[in-house]
Amino acid sequence: AQTVTQSQPEMSVQEAETVTLSCTYDTSESDYYLFWYKQPPSRQMILVIRQEAYKQQNATENRFSVNFQKAAKSFSLKISDSQLGDAAMYFCAYRTSYNTDKLIFGTGTRLQVFP
Amino acid sequence: DVKVTQSSRYLVKRTGEKVFLECVQDMDHENMFWYRQDPGLGLRLIYFSYDVKMKEKGDIPEGYSVSREKKERFSLILESASTNQTSMYLCASSPPRDYGYTFGSGTRLTVV
């Protein structure tokens, strides 16, 4: 069974600095998708970024980028130029490409941003 | 603006009560999901549905059932609420084979 591990329950960063959130996963499949979701205090889960496993190029969305290491089964999220609005819970998630649309989530990392 | 709406933001119920959590989406999505979110455990899948009247068990279905009579509505039912079902419940929907979910804002359920 696939699993997703986020080993950092909490992280903090100063405004304008860069922070990296870690995520590792376990799967025997070769084709899959990986996601980072953000959950602010409003509780609305928001998709931050996604990565297809067959793509070698790391996904980027404005200040958010990933470091996808397929062989190491690692999928970290880098937030550059951190802003106060980035403070939230961040969840890493995995979805197989085979015949199911279920997402498997990690336990989350709470990010605090200090002015 | 596309939406997944959960009927209650906060709910307090007594042990033994039958509880209905409602979720409605306006995007004509085939897939709908119910997750439970607990600190340190992340999101765990309770049930999901690929189509009207279709349902499949997720990872933690015990103590729950679901109903999907119409495409836009997916209900989570706690047949006899217990204190260990106190949690945040998140509903989500997606088209088939799409990349990500659209989530509702969650229902924080307290069972006393």
PDB file of N, CA, C and O in Angstrom, chain B residues 4-55:
ATOM      1  N   VAL B   4     -17.786  23.486  -3.432  1.00  0.00           N
ATOM      2  CA  VAL B   4     -18.233  22.341  -2.655  1.00  0.00           C
ATOM      3  C   VAL B   4     -18.711  22.911  -1.326  1.00  0.00           C
ATOM      4  O   VAL B   4     -17.941  23.558  -0.612  1.00  0.00           O
ATOM      5  N   THR B   5     -19.966  22.673  -1.025  1.00  0.00           N
ATOM      6  CA  THR B   5     -20.579  23.272   0.161  1.00  0.00           C
ATOM      7  C   THR B   5     -20.920  22.194   1.177  1.00  0.00           C
ATOM      8  O   THR B   5     -21.603  21.227   0.852  1.00  0.00           O
ATOM      9  N   GLN B   6     -20.435  22.388   2.381  1.00  0.00           N
ATOM     10  CA  GLN B   6     -20.791  21.503   3.488  1.00  0.00           C
ATOM     11  C   GLN B   6     -21.792  22.250   4.360  1.00  0.00           C
ATOM     12  O   GLN B   6     -21.583  23.416   4.700  1.00  0.00           O
ATOM     13  N   SER B   7     -22.850  21.558   4.710  1.00  0.00           N
ATOM     14  CA  SER B   7     -24.020  22.241   5.273  1.00  0.00           C
ATOM     15  C   SER B   7     -23.749  22.897   6.612  1.00  0.00           C
ATOM     16  O   SER B   7     -24.356  23.925   6.933  1.00  0.00           O
ATOM     17  N   SER B   8     -22.854  22.331   7.412  1.00  0.00           N
ATOM     18  CA  SER B   8     -22.601  22.913   8.726  1.00  0.00           C
ATOM     19  C   SER B   8     -21.119  23.140   8.919  1.00  0.00           C
ATOM     20  O   SER B   8     -20.307  22.301   8.538  1.00  0.00           O
ATOM     21  N   ARG B   9     -20.770  24.252   9.510  1.00  0.00           N
ATOM     22  CA  ARG B   9     -19.365  24.505   9.823  1.00  0.00           C
ATOM     23  C   ARG B   9     -18.997  23.898  11.178  1.00  0.00           C
ATOM     24  O   ARG B   9     -17.897  23.373  11.350  1.00  0.00           O
ATOM     25  N   TYR B  10     -19.919  24.000  12.129  1.00  0.00           N
ATOM     26  CA  TYR B  10     -19.741  23.396  13.446  1.00  0.00           C
ATOM     27  C   TYR B  10     -21.011  22.627  13.803  1.00  0.00           C
ATOM     28  O   TYR B  10     -22.119  23.061  13.476  1.00  0.00           O
ATOM     29  N   LEU B  11     -20.805  21.502  14.479  1.00  0.00           N
ATOM     30  CA  LEU B  11     -21.941  20.671  14.866  1.00  0.00           C
ATOM     31  C   LEU B  11     -21.614  20.021  16.202  1.00  0.00           C
ATOM     32  O   LEU B  11     -20.496  19.528  16.390  1.00  0.00           O
ATOM     33  N   VAL B  12     -22.594  20.029  17.105  1.00  0.00           N
ATOM     34  CA  VAL B  12     -22.434  19.343  18.388  1.00  0.00           C
ATOM     35  C   VAL B  12     -23.584  18.352  18.513  1.00  0.00           C
ATOM     36  O   VAL B  12     -24.756  18.733  18.395  1.00  0.00           O
ATOM     37  N   LYS B  13     -23.241  17.094  18.725  1.00  0.00           N
ATOM     38  CA  LYS B  13     -24.240  16.037  18.824  1.00  0.00           C
ATOM     39  C   LYS B  13     -23.986  15.202  20.069  1.00  0.00           C
ATOM     40  O   LYS B  13     -22.877  15.171  20.606  1.00  0.00           O
ATOM     41  N   ARG B  14     -25.019  14.501  20.489  1.00  0.00           N
ATOM     42  CA  ARG B  14     -24.892  13.637  21.666  1.00  0.00           C
ATOM     43  C   ARG B  14     -24.550  12.214  21.241  1.00  0.00           C
ATOM     44  O   ARG B  14     -24.921  11.761  20.148  1.00  0.00           O
ATOM     45  N   THR B  15     -23.881  11.516  22.131  1.00  0.00           N
ATOM     46  CA  THR B  15     -23.553  10.113  21.919  1.00  0.00           C
ATOM     47  C   THR B  15     -24.821   9.331  21.621  1.00  0.00           C
ATOM     48  O   THR B  15     -25.842   9.502  22.305  1.00  0.00           O
ATOM     49  N   GLY B  16     -24.756   8.497  20.579  1.00  0.00           N
ATOM     50  CA  GLY B  16     -25.893   7.674  20.218  1.00  0.00           C
ATOM     51  C   GLY B  16     -26.814   8.282  19.178  1.00  0.00           C
ATOM     52  O   GLY B  16     -27.654   7.577  18.603  1.00  0.00           O
ATOM     53  N   GLU B  17     -26.665   9.570  18.926  1.00  0.00           N
ATOM     54  CA  GLU B  17     -27.502  10.221  17.914  1.00  0.00           C
ATOM     55  C   GLU B  17     -27.104   9.780  16.515  1.00  0.00           C
ATOM     56  O   GLU B  17     -25.948   9.443  16.255  1.00  0.00           O
ATOM     57  N   LYS B  18     -28.068   9.812  15.614  1.00  0.00           N
ATOM     58  CA  LYS B  18     -27.785   9.605  14.196  1.00  0.00           C
ATOM     59  C   LYS B  18     -27.461  10.975  13.596  1.00  0.00           C
ATOM     60  O   LYS B  18     -28.234  11.921  13.762  1.00  0.00           O
ATOM     61  N   VAL B  19     -26.322  11.055  12.923  1.00  0.00           N
ATOM     62  CA  VAL B  19     -25.829  12.345  12.437  1.00  0.00           C
ATOM     63  C   VAL B  19     -25.678  12.300  10.919  1.00  0.00           C
ATOM     64  O   VAL B  19     -25.153  11.323  10.363  1.00  0.00           O
ATOM     65  N   PHE B  20     -26.152  13.357  10.271  1.00  0.00           N
ATOM     66  CA  PHE B  20     -26.021  13.477   8.822  1.00  0.00           C
ATOM     67  C   PHE B  20     -25.119  14.675   8.508  1.00  0.00           C
ATOM     68  O   PHE B  20     -25.399  15.790   8.946  1.00  0.00           O
ATOM     69  N   LEU B  21     -24.072  14.429   7.756  1.00  0.00           N
ATOM     70  CA  LEU B  21     -23.240  15.522   7.239  1.00  0.00           C
ATOM     71  C   LEU B  21     -23.478  15.586   5.730  1.00  0.00           C
ATOM     72  O   LEU B  21     -23.299  14.595   5.021  1.00  0.00           O
ATOM     73  N   GLU B  22     -23.864  16.777   5.293  1.00  0.00           N
ATOM     74  CA  GLU B  22     -24.240  16.931   3.891  1.00  0.00           C
ATOM     75  C   GLU B  22     -23.172  17.676   3.103  1.00  0.00           C
ATOM     76  O   GLU B  22     -22.542  18.614   3.616  1.00  0.00           O
ATOM     77  N   CYS B  23     -23.018  17.270   1.866  1.00  0.00           N
ATOM     78  CA  CYS B  23     -22.044  17.907   0.987  1.00  0.00           C
ATOM     79  C   CYS B  23     -22.681  18.042  -0.397  1.00  0.00           C
ATOM     80  O   CYS B  23     -23.203  17.063  -0.938  1.00  0.00           O
ATOM     81  N   VAL B  24     -22.604  19.241  -0.952  1.00  0.00           N
ATOM     82  CA  VAL B  24     -23.165  19.502  -2.273  1.00  0.00           C
ATOM     83  C   VAL B  24     -22.120  20.197  -3.135  1.00  0.00           C
ATOM     84  O   VAL B  24     -21.468  21.132  -2.678  1.00  0.00           O
ATOM     85  N   GLN B  25     -21.987  19.714  -4.387  1.00  0.00           N
ATOM     86  CA  GLN B  25     -21.061  20.360  -5.325  1.00  0.00           C
ATOM     87  C   GLN B  25     -21.825  20.795  -6.569  1.00  0.00           C
ATOM     88  O   GLN B  25     -22.770  20.140  -6.988  1.00  0.00           O
ATOM     89  N   ASP B  26     -21.370  21.906  -7.139  1.00  0.00           N
ATOM     90  CA  ASP B  26     -22.081  22.472  -8.282  1.00  0.00           C
ATOM     91  C   ASP B  26     -21.267  22.368  -9.567  1.00  0.00           C
ATOM     92  O   ASP B  26     -21.477  23.149 -10.509  1.00  0.00           O
ATOM     93  N   MET B  27     -20.337  21.420  -9.621  1.00  0.00           N
ATOM     94  CA  MET B  27     -19.428  21.335 -10.761  1.00  0.00           C
ATOM     95  C   MET B  27     -19.705  20.110 -11.641  1.00  0.00           C
ATOM     96  O   MET B  27     -18.919  19.811 -12.544  1.00  0.00           O
ATOM     97  N   ASP B  28     -20.765  19.391 -11.331  1.00  0.00           N
ATOM     98  CA  ASP B  28     -21.104  18.195 -12.100  1.00  0.00           C
ATOM     99  C   ASP B  28     -19.979  17.143 -12.059  1.00  0.00           C
ATOM    100  O   ASP B  28     -19.764  16.404 -13.034  1.00  0.00           O
ATOM    101  N   HIS B  29     -19.288  17.078 -10.936  1.00  0.00           N
ATOM    102  CA  HIS B  29     -18.204  16.114 -10.787  1.00  0.00           C
ATOM    103  C   HIS B  29     -18.748  14.713 -10.516  1.00  0.00           C
ATOM    104  O   HIS B  29     -19.687  14.537  -9.746  1.00  0.00           O
ATOM    105  N   GLU B  30     -18.086  13.713 -11.136  1.00  0.00           N
ATOM    106  CA  GLU B  30     -18.504  12.337 -10.885  1.00  0.00           C
ATOM    107  C   GLU B  30     -18.049  11.849  -9.506  1.00  0.00           C
ATOM    108  O   GLU B  30     -18.746  11.118  -8.826  1.00  0.00           O
ATOM    109  N   ASN B  31     -16.829  12.240  -9.131  1.00  0.00           N
ATOM    110  CA  ASN B  31     -16.240  11.701  -7.891  1.00  0.00           C
ATOM    111  C   ASN B  31     -16.545  12.591  -6.703  1.00  0.00           C
ATOM    112  O   ASN B  31     -16.424  13.815  -6.775  1.00  0.00           O
ATOM    113  N   MET B  32     -16.888  11.968  -5.592  1.00  0.00           N
ATOM    114  CA  MET B  32     -17.015  12.691  -4.327  1.00  0.00           C
ATOM    115  C   MET B  32     -16.409  11.855  -3.211  1.00  0.00           C
ATOM    116  O   MET B  32     -16.425  10.622  -3.272  1.00  0.00           O
ATOM    117  N   PHE B  33     -15.870  12.559  -2.217  1.00  0.00           N
ATOM    118  CA  PHE B  33     -15.076  11.903  -1.173  1.00  0.00           C
ATOM    119  C   PHE B  33     -15.422  12.492   0.192  1.00  0.00           C
ATOM    120  O   PHE B  33     -15.689  13.685   0.307  1.00  0.00           O
ATOM    121  N   TRP B  34     -15.338  11.647   1.210  1.00  0.00           N
ATOM    122  CA  TRP B  34     -15.383  12.113   2.585  1.00  0.00           C
ATOM    123  C   TRP B  34     -14.094  11.705   3.285  1.00  0.00           C
ATOM    124  O   TRP B  34     -13.706  10.541   3.278  1.00  0.00           O
ATOM    125  N   TYR B  35     -13.443  12.712   3.874  1.00  0.00           N
ATOM    126  CA  TYR B  35     -12.228  12.502   4.650  1.00  0.00           C
ATOM    127  C   TYR B  35     -12.468  12.961   6.079  1.00  0.00           C
ATOM    128  O   TYR B  35     -13.262  13.864   6.342  1.00  0.00           O
ATOM    129  N   ARG B  36     -11.698  12.365   6.952  1.00  0.00           N
ATOM    130  CA  ARG B  36     -11.677  12.800   8.343  1.00  0.00           C
ATOM    131  C   ARG B  36     -10.275  13.323   8.626  1.00  0.00           C
ATOM    132  O   ARG B  36      -9.281  12.704   8.207  1.00  0.00           O
ATOM    133  N   GLN B  37     -10.200  14.497   9.287  1.00  0.00           N
ATOM    134  CA  GLN B  37      -8.917  15.107   9.587  1.00  0.00           C
ATOM    135  C   GLN B  37      -8.709  15.199  11.086  1.00  0.00           C
ATOM    136  O   GLN B  37      -9.510  15.798  11.808  1.00  0.00           O
ATOM    137  N   ASP B  38      -7.638  14.605  11.580  1.00  0.00           N
ATOM    138  CA  ASP B  38      -7.283  14.640  12.994  1.00  0.00           C
ATOM    139  C   ASP B  38      -5.830  15.063  13.146  1.00  0.00           C
ATOM    140  O   ASP B  38      -4.977  14.676  12.325  1.00  0.00           O
ATOM    141  N   PRO B  39      -5.515  15.839  14.180  1.00  0.00           N
ATOM    142  CA  PRO B  39      -4.140  16.295  14.382  1.00  0.00           C
ATOM    143  C   PRO B  39      -3.167  15.119  14.458  1.00  0.00           C
ATOM    144  O   PRO B  39      -3.419  14.143  15.171  1.00  0.00           O
ATOM    145  N   GLY B  40      -2.088  15.230  13.722  1.00  0.00           N
ATOM    146  CA  GLY B  40      -1.064  14.187  13.732  1.00  0.00           C
ATOM    147  C   GLY B  40      -1.386  12.979  12.868  1.00  0.00           C
ATOM    148  O   GLY B  40      -0.526  12.119  12.675  1.00  0.00           O
ATOM    149  N   LEU B  41      -2.593  12.929  12.337  1.00  0.00           N
ATOM    150  CA  LEU B  41      -2.994  11.792  11.490  1.00  0.00           C
ATOM    151  C   LEU B  41      -3.275  12.207  10.056  1.00  0.00           C
ATOM    152  O   LEU B  41      -3.462  11.356   9.189  1.00  0.00           O
ATOM    153  N   GLY B  42      -3.327  13.492   9.797  1.00  0.00           N
ATOM    154  CA  GLY B  42      -3.605  13.953   8.449  1.00  0.00           C
ATOM    155  C   GLY B  42      -5.045  13.700   8.049  1.00  0.00           C
ATOM    156  O   GLY B  42      -5.951  13.665   8.890  1.00  0.00           O
ATOM    157  N   LEU B  43      -5.261  13.517   6.759  1.00  0.00           N
ATOM    158  CA  LEU B  43      -6.588  13.226   6.236  1.00  0.00           C
ATOM    159  C   LEU B  43      -6.686  11.740   5.926  1.00  0.00           C
ATOM    160  O   LEU B  43      -5.828  11.183   5.239  1.00  0.00           O
ATOM    161  N   ARG B  44      -7.741  11.144   6.417  1.00  0.00           N
ATOM    162  CA  ARG B  44      -7.969   9.724   6.161  1.00  0.00           C
ATOM    163  C   ARG B  44      -9.300   9.546   5.453  1.00  0.00           C
ATOM    164  O   ARG B  44     -10.310  10.119   5.853  1.00  0.00           O
ATOM    165  N   LEU B  45      -9.296   8.709   4.425  1.00  0.00           N
ATOM    166  CA  LEU B  45     -10.465   8.533   3.584  1.00  0.00           C
ATOM    167  C   LEU B  45     -11.484   7.619   4.249  1.00  0.00           C
ATOM    168  O   LEU B  45     -11.168   6.484   4.634  1.00  0.00           O
ATOM    169  N   ILE B  46     -12.724   8.099   4.336  1.00  0.00           N
ATOM    170  CA  ILE B  46     -13.787   7.313   4.957  1.00  0.00           C
ATOM    171  C   ILE B  46     -14.551   6.527   3.883  1.00  0.00           C
ATOM    172  O   ILE B  46     -14.664   5.302   3.936  1.00  0.00           O
ATOM    173  N   TYR B  47     -15.107   7.260   2.931  1.00  0.00           N
ATOM    174  CA  TYR B  47     -15.846   6.669   1.825  1.00  0.00           C
ATOM    175  C   TYR B  47     -15.667   7.546   0.591  1.00  0.00           C
ATOM    176  O   TYR B  47     -15.389   8.742   0.708  1.00  0.00           O
ATOM    177  N   PHE B  48     -15.881   6.959  -0.561  1.00  0.00           N
ATOM    178  CA  PHE B  48     -15.917   7.743  -1.779  1.00  0.00           C
ATOM    179  C   PHE B  48     -16.933   7.152  -2.749  1.00  0.00           C
ATOM    180  O   PHE B  48     -17.394   6.019  -2.575  1.00  0.00           O
ATOM    181  N   SER B  49     -17.248   7.959  -3.752  1.00  0.00           N
ATOM    182  CA  SER B  49     -18.281   7.572  -4.709  1.00  0.00           C
ATOM    183  C   SER B  49     -17.864   8.019  -6.097  1.00  0.00           C
ATOM    184  O   SER B  49     -17.478   9.177  -6.291  1.00  0.00           O
ATOM    185  N   TYR B  50     -17.958   7.111  -7.054  1.00  0.00           N
ATOM    186  CA  TYR B  50     -17.615   7.441  -8.437  1.00  0.00           C
ATOM    187  C   TYR B  50     -18.829   7.837  -9.263  1.00  0.00           C
ATOM    188  O   TYR B  50     -18.688   8.326 -10.386  1.00  0.00           O
ATOM    189  N   ASP B  51     -19.998   7.572  -8.724  1.00  0.00           N
ATOM    190  CA  ASP B  51     -21.190   7.874  -9.517  1.00  0.00           C
ATOM    191  C   ASP B  51     -22.400   7.793  -8.593  1.00  0.00           C
ATOM    192  O   ASP B  51     -22.313   7.294  -7.466  1.00  0.00           O
ATOM    193  N   VAL B  52     -23.523   8.221  -9.112  1.00  0.00           N
ATOM    194  CA  VAL B  52     -24.757   8.155  -8.335  1.00  0.00           C
ATOM    195  C   VAL B  52     -25.011   6.709  -7.906  1.00  0.00           C
ATOM    196  O   VAL B  52     -24.823   5.773  -8.683  1.00  0.00           O
ATOM    197  N   LYS B  53     -25.384   6.551  -6.651  1.00  0.00           N
ATOM    198  CA  LYS B  53     -25.692   5.262  -6.045  1.00  0.00           C
ATOM    199  C   LYS B  53     -24.487   4.340  -5.940  1.00  0.00           C
ATOM    200  O   LYS B  53     -24.621   3.183  -5.514  1.00  0.00           O
ATOM    201  N   MET B  54     -23.314   4.807  -6.321  1.00  0.00           N
ATOM    202  CA  MET B  54     -22.100   3.996  -6.179  1.00  0.00           C
ATOM    203  C   MET B  54     -21.351   4.485  -4.952  1.00  0.00           C
ATOM    204  O   MET B  54     -21.256   5.676  -4.698  1.00  0.00           O
ATOM    205  N   LYS B  55     -20.770   3.536  -4.204  1.00  0.00           N
ATOM    206  CA  LYS B  55     -19.962   3.914  -3.054  1.00  0.00           C
ATOM    207  C   LYS B  55     -18.897   2.860  -2.837  1.00  0.00           C
ATOM    208  O   LYS B  55     -19.112   1.679  -3.125  1.00  0.00           O
TER     209      LYS B  55
END
